[in-house]
Short mmCIF file of C-alpha atoms in Angstrom, two decimals:
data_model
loop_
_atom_site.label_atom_id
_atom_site.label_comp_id
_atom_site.label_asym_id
_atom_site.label_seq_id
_atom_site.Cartn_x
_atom_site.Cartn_y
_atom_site.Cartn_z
CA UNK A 1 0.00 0.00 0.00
CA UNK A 2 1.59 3.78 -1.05
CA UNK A 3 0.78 6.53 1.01
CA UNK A 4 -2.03 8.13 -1.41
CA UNK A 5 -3.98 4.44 -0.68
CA UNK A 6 -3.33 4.74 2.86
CA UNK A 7 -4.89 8.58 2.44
CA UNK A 8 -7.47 7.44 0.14
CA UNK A 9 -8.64 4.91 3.43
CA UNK A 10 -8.52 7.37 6.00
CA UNK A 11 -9.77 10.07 3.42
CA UNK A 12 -7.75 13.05 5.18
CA UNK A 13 -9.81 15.73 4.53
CA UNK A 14 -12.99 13.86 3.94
CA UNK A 15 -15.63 14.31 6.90
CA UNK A 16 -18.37 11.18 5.12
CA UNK A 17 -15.92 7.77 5.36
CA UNK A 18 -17.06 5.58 7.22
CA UNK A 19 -13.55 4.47 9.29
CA UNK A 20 -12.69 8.13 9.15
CA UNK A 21 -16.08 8.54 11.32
CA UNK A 22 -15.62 5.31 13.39
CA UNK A 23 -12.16 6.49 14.22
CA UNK A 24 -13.28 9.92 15.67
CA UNK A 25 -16.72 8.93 16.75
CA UNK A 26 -16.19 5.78 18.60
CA UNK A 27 -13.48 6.85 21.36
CA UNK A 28 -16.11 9.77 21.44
CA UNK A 29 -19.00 7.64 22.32
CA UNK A 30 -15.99 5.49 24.71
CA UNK A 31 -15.36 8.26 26.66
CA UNK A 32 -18.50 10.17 26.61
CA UNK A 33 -19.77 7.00 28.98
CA UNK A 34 -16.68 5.55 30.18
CA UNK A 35 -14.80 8.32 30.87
CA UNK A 36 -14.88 8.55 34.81
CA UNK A 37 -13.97 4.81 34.62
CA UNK A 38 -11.21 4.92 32.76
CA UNK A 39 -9.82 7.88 35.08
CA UNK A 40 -10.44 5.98 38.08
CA UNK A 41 -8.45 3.02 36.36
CA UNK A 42 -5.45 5.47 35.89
CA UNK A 43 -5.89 7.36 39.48
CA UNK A 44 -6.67 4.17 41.01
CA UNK A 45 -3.15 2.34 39.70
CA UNK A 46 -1.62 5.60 41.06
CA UNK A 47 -3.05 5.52 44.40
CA UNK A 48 -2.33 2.20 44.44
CA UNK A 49 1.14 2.49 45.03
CA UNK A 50 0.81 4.99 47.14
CA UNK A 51 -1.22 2.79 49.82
CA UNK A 52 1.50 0.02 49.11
CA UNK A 53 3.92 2.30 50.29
CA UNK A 54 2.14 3.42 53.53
CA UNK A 55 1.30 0.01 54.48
CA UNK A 56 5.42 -1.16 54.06
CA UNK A 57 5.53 2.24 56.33
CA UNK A 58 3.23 1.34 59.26
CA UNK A 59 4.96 -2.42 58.73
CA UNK A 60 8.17 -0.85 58.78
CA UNK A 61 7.48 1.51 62.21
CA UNK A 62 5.95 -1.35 64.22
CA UNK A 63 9.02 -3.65 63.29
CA UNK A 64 11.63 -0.65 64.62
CA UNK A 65 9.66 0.05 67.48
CA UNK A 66 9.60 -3.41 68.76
CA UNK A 67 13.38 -3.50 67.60
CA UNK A 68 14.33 -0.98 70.19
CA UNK A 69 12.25 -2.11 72.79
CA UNK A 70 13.92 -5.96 72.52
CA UNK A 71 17.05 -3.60 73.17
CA UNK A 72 15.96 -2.58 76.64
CA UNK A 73 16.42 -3.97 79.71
CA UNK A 74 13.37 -6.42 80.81
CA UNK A 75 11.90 -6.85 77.43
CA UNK A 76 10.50 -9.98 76.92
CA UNK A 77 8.02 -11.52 74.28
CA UNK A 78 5.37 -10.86 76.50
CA UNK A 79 6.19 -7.18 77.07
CA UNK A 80 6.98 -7.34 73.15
CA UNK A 81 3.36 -8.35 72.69
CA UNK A 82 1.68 -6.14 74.96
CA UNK A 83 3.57 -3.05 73.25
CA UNK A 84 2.35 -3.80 70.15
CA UNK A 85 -1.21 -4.39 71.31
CA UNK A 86 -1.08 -0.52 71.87
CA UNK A 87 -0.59 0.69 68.44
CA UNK A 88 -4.28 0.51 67.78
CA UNK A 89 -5.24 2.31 70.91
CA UNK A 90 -7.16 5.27 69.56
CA UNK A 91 -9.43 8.37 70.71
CA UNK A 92 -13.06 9.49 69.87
CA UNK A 93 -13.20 12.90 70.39
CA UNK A 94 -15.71 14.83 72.87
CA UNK A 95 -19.62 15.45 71.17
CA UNK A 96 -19.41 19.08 69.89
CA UNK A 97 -23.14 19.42 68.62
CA UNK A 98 -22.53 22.53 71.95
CA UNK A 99 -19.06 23.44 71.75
CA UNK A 100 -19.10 25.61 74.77
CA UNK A 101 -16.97 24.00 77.47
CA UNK A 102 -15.15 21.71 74.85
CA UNK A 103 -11.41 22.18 75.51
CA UNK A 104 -11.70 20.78 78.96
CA UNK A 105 -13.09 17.37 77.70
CA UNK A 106 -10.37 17.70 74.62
CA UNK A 107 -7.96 17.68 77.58
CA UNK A 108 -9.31 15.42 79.28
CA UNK A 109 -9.46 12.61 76.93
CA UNK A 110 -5.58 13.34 75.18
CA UNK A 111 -4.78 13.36 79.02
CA UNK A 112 -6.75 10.06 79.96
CA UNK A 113 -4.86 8.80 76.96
CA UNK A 114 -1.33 10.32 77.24
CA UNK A 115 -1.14 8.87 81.13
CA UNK A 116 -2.98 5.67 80.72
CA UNK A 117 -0.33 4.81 77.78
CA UNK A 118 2.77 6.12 80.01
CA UNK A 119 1.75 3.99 83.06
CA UNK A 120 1.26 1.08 81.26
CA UNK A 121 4.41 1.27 79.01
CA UNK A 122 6.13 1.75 82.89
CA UNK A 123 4.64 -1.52 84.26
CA UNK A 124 5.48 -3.47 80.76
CA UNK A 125 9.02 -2.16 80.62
CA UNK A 126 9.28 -1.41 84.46
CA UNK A 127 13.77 -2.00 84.17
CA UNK A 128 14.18 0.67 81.35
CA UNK A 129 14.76 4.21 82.37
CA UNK A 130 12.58 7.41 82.54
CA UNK A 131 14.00 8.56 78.66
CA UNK A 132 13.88 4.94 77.34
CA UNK A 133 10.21 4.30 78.43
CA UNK A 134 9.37 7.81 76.89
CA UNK A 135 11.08 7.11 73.46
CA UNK A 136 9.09 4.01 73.19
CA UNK A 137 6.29 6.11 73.60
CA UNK A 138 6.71 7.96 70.82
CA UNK A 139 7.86 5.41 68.80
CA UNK A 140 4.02 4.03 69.72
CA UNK A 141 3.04 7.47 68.50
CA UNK A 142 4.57 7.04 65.16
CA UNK A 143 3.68 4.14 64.58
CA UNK A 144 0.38 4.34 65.89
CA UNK A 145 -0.02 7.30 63.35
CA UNK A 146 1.34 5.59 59.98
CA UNK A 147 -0.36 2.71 60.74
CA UNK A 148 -4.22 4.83 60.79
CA UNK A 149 -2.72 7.14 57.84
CA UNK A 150 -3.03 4.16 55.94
CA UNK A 151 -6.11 2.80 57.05
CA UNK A 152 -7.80 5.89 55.94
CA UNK A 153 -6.09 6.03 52.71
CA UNK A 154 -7.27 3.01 51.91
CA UNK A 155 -10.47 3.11 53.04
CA UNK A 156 -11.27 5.79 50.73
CA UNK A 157 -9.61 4.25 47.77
CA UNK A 158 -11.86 1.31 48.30
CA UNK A 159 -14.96 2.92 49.26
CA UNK A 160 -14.55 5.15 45.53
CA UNK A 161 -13.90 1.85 44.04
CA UNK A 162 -16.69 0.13 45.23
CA UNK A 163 -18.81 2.75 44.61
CA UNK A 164 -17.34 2.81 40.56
CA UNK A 165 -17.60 7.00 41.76
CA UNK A 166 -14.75 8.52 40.12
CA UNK A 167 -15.48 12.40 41.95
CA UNK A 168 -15.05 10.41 45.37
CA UNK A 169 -11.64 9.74 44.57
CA UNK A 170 -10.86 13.19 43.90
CA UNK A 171 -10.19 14.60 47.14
CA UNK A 172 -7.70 11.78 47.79
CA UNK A 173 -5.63 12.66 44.22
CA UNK A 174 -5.15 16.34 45.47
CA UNK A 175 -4.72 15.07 49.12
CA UNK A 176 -2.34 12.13 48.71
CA UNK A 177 1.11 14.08 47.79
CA UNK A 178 0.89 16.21 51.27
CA UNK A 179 -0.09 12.87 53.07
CA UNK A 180 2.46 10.92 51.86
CA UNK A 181 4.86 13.83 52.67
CA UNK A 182 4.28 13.86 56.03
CA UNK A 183 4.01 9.58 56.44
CA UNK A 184 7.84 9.94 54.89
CA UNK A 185 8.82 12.18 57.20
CA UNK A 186 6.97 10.31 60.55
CA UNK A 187 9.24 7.04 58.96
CA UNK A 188 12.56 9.34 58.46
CA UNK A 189 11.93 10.77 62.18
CA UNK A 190 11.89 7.06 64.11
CA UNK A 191 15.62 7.15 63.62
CA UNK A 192 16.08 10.52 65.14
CA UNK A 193 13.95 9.36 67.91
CA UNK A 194 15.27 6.28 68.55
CA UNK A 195 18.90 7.29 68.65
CA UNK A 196 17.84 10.37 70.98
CA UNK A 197 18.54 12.46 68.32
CA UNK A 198 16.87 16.19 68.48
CA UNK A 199 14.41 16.69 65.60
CA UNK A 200 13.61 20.28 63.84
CA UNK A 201 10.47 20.55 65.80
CA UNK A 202 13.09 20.83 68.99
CA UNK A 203 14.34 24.27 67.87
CA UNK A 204 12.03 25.72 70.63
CA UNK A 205 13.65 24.13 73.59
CA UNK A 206 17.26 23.74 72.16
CA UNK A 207 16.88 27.87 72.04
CA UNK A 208 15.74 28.41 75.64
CA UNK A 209 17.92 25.30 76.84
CA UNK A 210 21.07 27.31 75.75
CA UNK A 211 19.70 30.97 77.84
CA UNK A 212 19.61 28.06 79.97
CA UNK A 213 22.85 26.38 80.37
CA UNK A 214 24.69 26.41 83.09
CA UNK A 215 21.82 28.17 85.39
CA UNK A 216 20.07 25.93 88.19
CA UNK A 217 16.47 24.77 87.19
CA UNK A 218 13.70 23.38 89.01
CA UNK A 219 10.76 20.82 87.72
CA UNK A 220 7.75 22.81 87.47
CA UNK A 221 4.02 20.98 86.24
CA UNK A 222 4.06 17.72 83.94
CA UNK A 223 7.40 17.29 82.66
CA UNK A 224 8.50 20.98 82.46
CA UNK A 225 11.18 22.77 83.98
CA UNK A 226 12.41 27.03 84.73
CA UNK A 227 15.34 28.29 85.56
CA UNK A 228 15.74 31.99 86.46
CA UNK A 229 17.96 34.51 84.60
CA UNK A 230 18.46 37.86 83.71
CA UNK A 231 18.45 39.36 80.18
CA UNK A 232 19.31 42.92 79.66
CA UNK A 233 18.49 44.11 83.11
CA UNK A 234 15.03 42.24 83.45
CA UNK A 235 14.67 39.59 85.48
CA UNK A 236 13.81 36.77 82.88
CA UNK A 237 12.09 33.29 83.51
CA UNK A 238 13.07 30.39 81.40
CA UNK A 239 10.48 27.57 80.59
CA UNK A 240 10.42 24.17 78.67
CA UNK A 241 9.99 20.44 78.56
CA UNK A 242 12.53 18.30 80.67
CA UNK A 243 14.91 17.19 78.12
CA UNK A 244 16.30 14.77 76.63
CA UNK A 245 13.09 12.42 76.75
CA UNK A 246 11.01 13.41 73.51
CA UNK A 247 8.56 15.05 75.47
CA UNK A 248 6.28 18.15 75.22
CA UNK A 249 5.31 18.80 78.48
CA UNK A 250 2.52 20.92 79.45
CA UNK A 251 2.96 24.27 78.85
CA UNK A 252 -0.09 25.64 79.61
CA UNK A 253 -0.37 23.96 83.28
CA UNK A 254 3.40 25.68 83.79
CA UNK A 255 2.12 28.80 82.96
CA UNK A 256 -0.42 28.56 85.29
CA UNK A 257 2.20 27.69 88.06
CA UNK A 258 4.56 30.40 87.25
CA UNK A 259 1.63 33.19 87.39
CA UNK A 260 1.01 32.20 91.03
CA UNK A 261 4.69 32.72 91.95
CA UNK A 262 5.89 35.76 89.44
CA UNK A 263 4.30 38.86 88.47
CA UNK A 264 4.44 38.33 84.14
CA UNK A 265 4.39 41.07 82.32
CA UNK A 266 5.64 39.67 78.97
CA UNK A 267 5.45 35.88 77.82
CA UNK A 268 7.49 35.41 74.64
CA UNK A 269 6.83 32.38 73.09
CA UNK A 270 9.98 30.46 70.84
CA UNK A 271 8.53 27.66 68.33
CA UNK A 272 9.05 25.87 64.97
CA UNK A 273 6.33 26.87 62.35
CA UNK A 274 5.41 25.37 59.22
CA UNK A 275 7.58 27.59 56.41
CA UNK A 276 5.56 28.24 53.19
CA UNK A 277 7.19 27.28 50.10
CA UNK A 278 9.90 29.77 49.02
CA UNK A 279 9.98 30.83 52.34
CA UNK A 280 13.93 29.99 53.97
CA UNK A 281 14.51 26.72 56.34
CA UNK A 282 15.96 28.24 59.62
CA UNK A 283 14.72 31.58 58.80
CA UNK A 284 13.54 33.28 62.51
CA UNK A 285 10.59 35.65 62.32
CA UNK A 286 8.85 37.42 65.32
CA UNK A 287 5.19 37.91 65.75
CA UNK A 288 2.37 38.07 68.03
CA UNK A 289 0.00 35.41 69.98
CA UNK A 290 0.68 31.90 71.32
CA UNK A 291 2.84 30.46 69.00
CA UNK A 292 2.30 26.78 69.80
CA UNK A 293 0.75 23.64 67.79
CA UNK A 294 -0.39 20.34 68.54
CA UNK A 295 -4.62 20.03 69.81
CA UNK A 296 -4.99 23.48 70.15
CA UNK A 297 -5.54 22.48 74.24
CA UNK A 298 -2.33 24.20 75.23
CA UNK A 299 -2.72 27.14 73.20
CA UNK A 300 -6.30 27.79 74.87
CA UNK A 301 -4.41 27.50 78.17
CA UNK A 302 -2.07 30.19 77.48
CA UNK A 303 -4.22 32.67 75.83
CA UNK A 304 -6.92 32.55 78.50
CA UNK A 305 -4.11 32.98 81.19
CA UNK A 306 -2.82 35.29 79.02
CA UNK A 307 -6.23 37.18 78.20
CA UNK A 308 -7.48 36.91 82.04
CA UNK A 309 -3.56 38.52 83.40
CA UNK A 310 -3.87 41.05 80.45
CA UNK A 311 -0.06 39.67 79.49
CA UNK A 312 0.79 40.30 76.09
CA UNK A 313 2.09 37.25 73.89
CA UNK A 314 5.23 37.47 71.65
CA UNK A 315 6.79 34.76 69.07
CA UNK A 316 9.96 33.96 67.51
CA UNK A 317 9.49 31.56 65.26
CA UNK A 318 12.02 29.08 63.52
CA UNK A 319 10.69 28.52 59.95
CA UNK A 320 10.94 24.81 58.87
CA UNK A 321 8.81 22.36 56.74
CA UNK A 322 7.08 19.11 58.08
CA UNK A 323 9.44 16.88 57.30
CA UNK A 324 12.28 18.56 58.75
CA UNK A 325 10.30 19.20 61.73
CA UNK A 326 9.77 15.56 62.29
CA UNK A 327 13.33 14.60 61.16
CA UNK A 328 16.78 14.92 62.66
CA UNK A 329 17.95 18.74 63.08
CA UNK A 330 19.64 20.26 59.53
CA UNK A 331 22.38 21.92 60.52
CA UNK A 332 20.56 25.49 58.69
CA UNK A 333 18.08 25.00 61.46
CA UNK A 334 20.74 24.70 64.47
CA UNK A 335 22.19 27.88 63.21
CA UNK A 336 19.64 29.45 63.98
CA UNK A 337 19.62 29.28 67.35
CA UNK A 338 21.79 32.72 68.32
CA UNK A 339 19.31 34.07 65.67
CA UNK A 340 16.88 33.32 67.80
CA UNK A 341 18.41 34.17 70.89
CA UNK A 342 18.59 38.06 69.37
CA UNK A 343 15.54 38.10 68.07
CA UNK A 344 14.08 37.32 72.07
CA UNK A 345 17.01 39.89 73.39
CA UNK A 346 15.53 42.67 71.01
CA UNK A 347 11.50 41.78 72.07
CA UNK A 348 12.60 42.09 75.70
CA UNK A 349 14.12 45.11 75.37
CA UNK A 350 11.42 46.90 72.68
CA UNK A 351 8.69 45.61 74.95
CA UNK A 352 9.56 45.89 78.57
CA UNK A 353 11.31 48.35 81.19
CA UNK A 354 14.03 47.78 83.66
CA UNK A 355 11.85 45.95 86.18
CA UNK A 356 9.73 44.13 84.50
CA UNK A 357 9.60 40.02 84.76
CA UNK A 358 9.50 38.14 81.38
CA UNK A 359 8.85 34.23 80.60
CA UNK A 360 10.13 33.04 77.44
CA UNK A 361 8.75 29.20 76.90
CA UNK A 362 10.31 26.57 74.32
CA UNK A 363 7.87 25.26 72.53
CA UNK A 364 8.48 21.46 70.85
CA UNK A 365 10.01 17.97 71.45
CA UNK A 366 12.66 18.44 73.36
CA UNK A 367 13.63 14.80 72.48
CA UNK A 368 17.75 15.09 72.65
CA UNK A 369 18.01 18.37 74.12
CA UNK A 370 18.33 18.59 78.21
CA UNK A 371 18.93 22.06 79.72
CA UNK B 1 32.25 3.32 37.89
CA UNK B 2 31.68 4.70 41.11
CA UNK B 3 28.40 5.94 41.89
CA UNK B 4 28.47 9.09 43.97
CA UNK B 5 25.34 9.23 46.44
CA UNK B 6 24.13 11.65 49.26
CA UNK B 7 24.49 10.56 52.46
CA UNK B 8 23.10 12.41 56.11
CA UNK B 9 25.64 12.32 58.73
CA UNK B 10 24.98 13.38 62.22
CA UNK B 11 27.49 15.50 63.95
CA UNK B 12 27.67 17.02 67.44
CA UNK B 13 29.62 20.45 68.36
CA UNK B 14 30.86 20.69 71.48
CA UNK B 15 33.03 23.52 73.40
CA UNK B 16 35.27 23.91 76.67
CA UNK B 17 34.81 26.71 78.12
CA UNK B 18 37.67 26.43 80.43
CA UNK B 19 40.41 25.85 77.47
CA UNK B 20 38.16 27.20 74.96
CA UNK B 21 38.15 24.15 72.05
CA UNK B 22 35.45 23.94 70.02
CA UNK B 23 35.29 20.10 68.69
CA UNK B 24 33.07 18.66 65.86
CA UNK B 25 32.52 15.06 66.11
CA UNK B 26 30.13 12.07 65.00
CA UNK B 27 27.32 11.63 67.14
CA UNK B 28 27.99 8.95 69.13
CA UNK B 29 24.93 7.00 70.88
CA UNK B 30 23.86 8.58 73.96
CA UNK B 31 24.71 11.73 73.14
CA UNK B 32 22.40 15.22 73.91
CA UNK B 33 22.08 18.33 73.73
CA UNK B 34 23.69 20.20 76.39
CA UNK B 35 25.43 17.55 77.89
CA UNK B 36 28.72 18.19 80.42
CA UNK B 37 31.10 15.96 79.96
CA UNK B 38 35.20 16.22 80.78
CA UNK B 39 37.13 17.97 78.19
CA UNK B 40 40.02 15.69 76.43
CA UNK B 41 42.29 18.33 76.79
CA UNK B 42 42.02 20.07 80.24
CA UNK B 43 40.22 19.57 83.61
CA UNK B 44 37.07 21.18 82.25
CA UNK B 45 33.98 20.66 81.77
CA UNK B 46 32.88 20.38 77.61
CA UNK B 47 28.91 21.39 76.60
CA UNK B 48 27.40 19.88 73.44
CA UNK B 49 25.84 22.59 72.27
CA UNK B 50 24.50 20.86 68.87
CA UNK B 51 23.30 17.87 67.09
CA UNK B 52 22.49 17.93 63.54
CA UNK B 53 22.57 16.40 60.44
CA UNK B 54 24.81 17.23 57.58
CA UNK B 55 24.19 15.87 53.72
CA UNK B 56 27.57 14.81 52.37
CA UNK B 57 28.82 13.30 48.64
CA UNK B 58 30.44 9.81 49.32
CA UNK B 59 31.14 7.64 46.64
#
């Protein structure tokens, strides 16, 4: 066959043949009421691999976390069994048809949660120290956390599959990149935590621990722990989590404390936030209000303290994205640590006179940094 | 032949502030932030002051 035959067949440039009209109209008519299925064929492969690759995460977390906790002291099958039992513990969260008087339950649930788990990681693993029990803990977390990542993943794949309802899948196309961001960087942060290495999110405390160093500090609240100093001629009160366990602490009920015994008449408030993209890893910014994440409980705490003592709230925050703030410390983020420090030196001294008090909190997991 | 690949290595800085040295080592299990220990070269007292994680080449 020449190529005018072959033209001749198709007739290029003739709208009546028949396979001319067959070739145009039939993928027409295909997609016209196939369409949405063949889309979710191609999204579904996609997402596909995506839930392999969360499953192999949450497989993957549980595996490490029971690999460190054969390391400690004590740990036997049995206590190997029991920690695993825990990864599916999990929390329904407080009616809010009336959300007036929420928070408290909020707290009270995380907190019914958060204790329940400690105690019973201390009887299980009774022979392994204060920081080991409290690694394994978060280890739990992660793990815990991948593991129900990918059970809702998939449980939307399947449901839009079952359902043949390509628009239900959708949400979880646009979703999925952000999710799996974060799942790689809960897997990339068990190292960190296991090793008792700090992790990005641990700018907060590694910043007050160093105004810190070298000053004597007493346990105040859950986990937390001042130490009083004196920045450019004001008497200054330092606040975070008792390092190195990979603990938060509670911020909020340490505030509370610290209001009873001092007269505050600045809090300034030193956290990681989420950096937008273009925006500089380890670049420090100042700003106003509570600077702190997590349920929003602690936050509440401060502000209403805050509101109710008419204290004003500053921030310095450490600009990082979620993986690194989940991840071991990049050394652009330790840098900016005397950053930080000037940035506080400069709010005290903008903000305050000679005899005022300030508290400046560290807000983050102050897994790997003491005081 | 060789394939060059990025690798994260985890340092910790240290200082004595009696003899003034400023080291940069490997992290070394059990390591934190802010931890005393005796300085290798005088009767001080060394601080970690940093842990981090540095992307190097290695082939």
């Amino acid at each position: 066959m020449n190529l005018t035959e072959f033209d001749e067949l198709l007739s290029f440039g003739d709208d009546t043949s028949t396979l001319m009209m067959l070739v145009w109209v039939l993928p027409l008519i295909l997609f016209v009421f196939y369409g949405q299925r063949i889309q979710l064929l191609i999204t579904s492969y996609e997402i596909k691999k995506e839930i392999k690759k969360l499953n192999d995460f949450g497989v993957q977390s549980i595996k490490e976390t029971l690999a460190y906790v054969d390391k400690l002291p004590g740990a036997d099958s049995l206590a190997k069994q029991n920690i695993e039992s825990m990864i599916d513990y999990f929390v329904v969260p407080p009616q809010d048809m009336d959300t007036s008087g929420i928070v408290p339950k909020v707290r009270a649930v995380l907190w019914n949660k958060e204790s329940y788990t400690r105690n019973r990681i201390e009887t299980i693993l009774s022979q392994a120290n204060e920081v080991e029990r409290a690694r394994v803990q978060t280890l739990l977390e992660i793990s815990s956390t991948l593991k129900m990542i990918h059970k809702v993943v998939s449980h939307l794949y399947l449901t839009a599959k079952k359902q043949k309802n390509y628009p239900l899948i959708l949400p979880l196309q646009m979703e999925l990149p952000f999710v799996m961001e974060q799942a790689e960087a809960l897997r990339d942060g068990m190292t960190a935590f296991t090793e008792g290495q700090p992790v990005g999110d641990g700018i907060g405390p590694a910043v007050v621990g160093y105004m810190m160093c070298n000053i004597p500090h007493k346990p105040i609240s859950y986990k937390m722990i001042y130490a009083e100093s004196e920045i450019e001629g004001r008497r200054t009160i330092l606040l975070k989590p008792k390092g190195p366990e990979p603990v938060t602490g509670k911020p909020d009920e340490a505030l509370k404390s610290i209001i009873k015994q001092y007269d505050i008449d600045v809090i300034i408030m030193v956290d990681a936030a989420l950096k937008m993209e273009g925006e500089e890893s380890g670049s420090v910014y100042r700003g106003f209000g509570a600077a702190i994440g997590g349920s929003g409980v602690e936050r509440f705490g401060i502000e209403e303290i805050a509101t109710k003592n008419n204290i004003p709230i500053f921030c310095v925050v450490i600009k990082q994205s979620i993986k690194e703030s989940i991840s071991l410390m990049t050394d652009t983020i330790y840098k900016s640590i005397p950053v930080s420090i000037r940035h506080i030196q400069d709010t005290i001294v903008e903000n305050t006179s000679q005899d005022d008090t300030v508290l400046v909190i560290g807000v983050g997991n102050t897994g790997g940094v003491a005081q | 032949m060789f394939q060059k690949k990025r690798i994260t290595v985890v340092y910790t800085v240290s200082r004595c502030d009696s003899c003034e040295t400023d080291n940069k080592e490997r992290f070394v299990s059990g390591d934190y932030v802010y931890k005393r220990f005796d300085c290798a070269k005088c009767d001080g007292k060394a601080v970690i002051y940093g842990i981090f994680g540095q992307e190097e080449i290695v082939q």
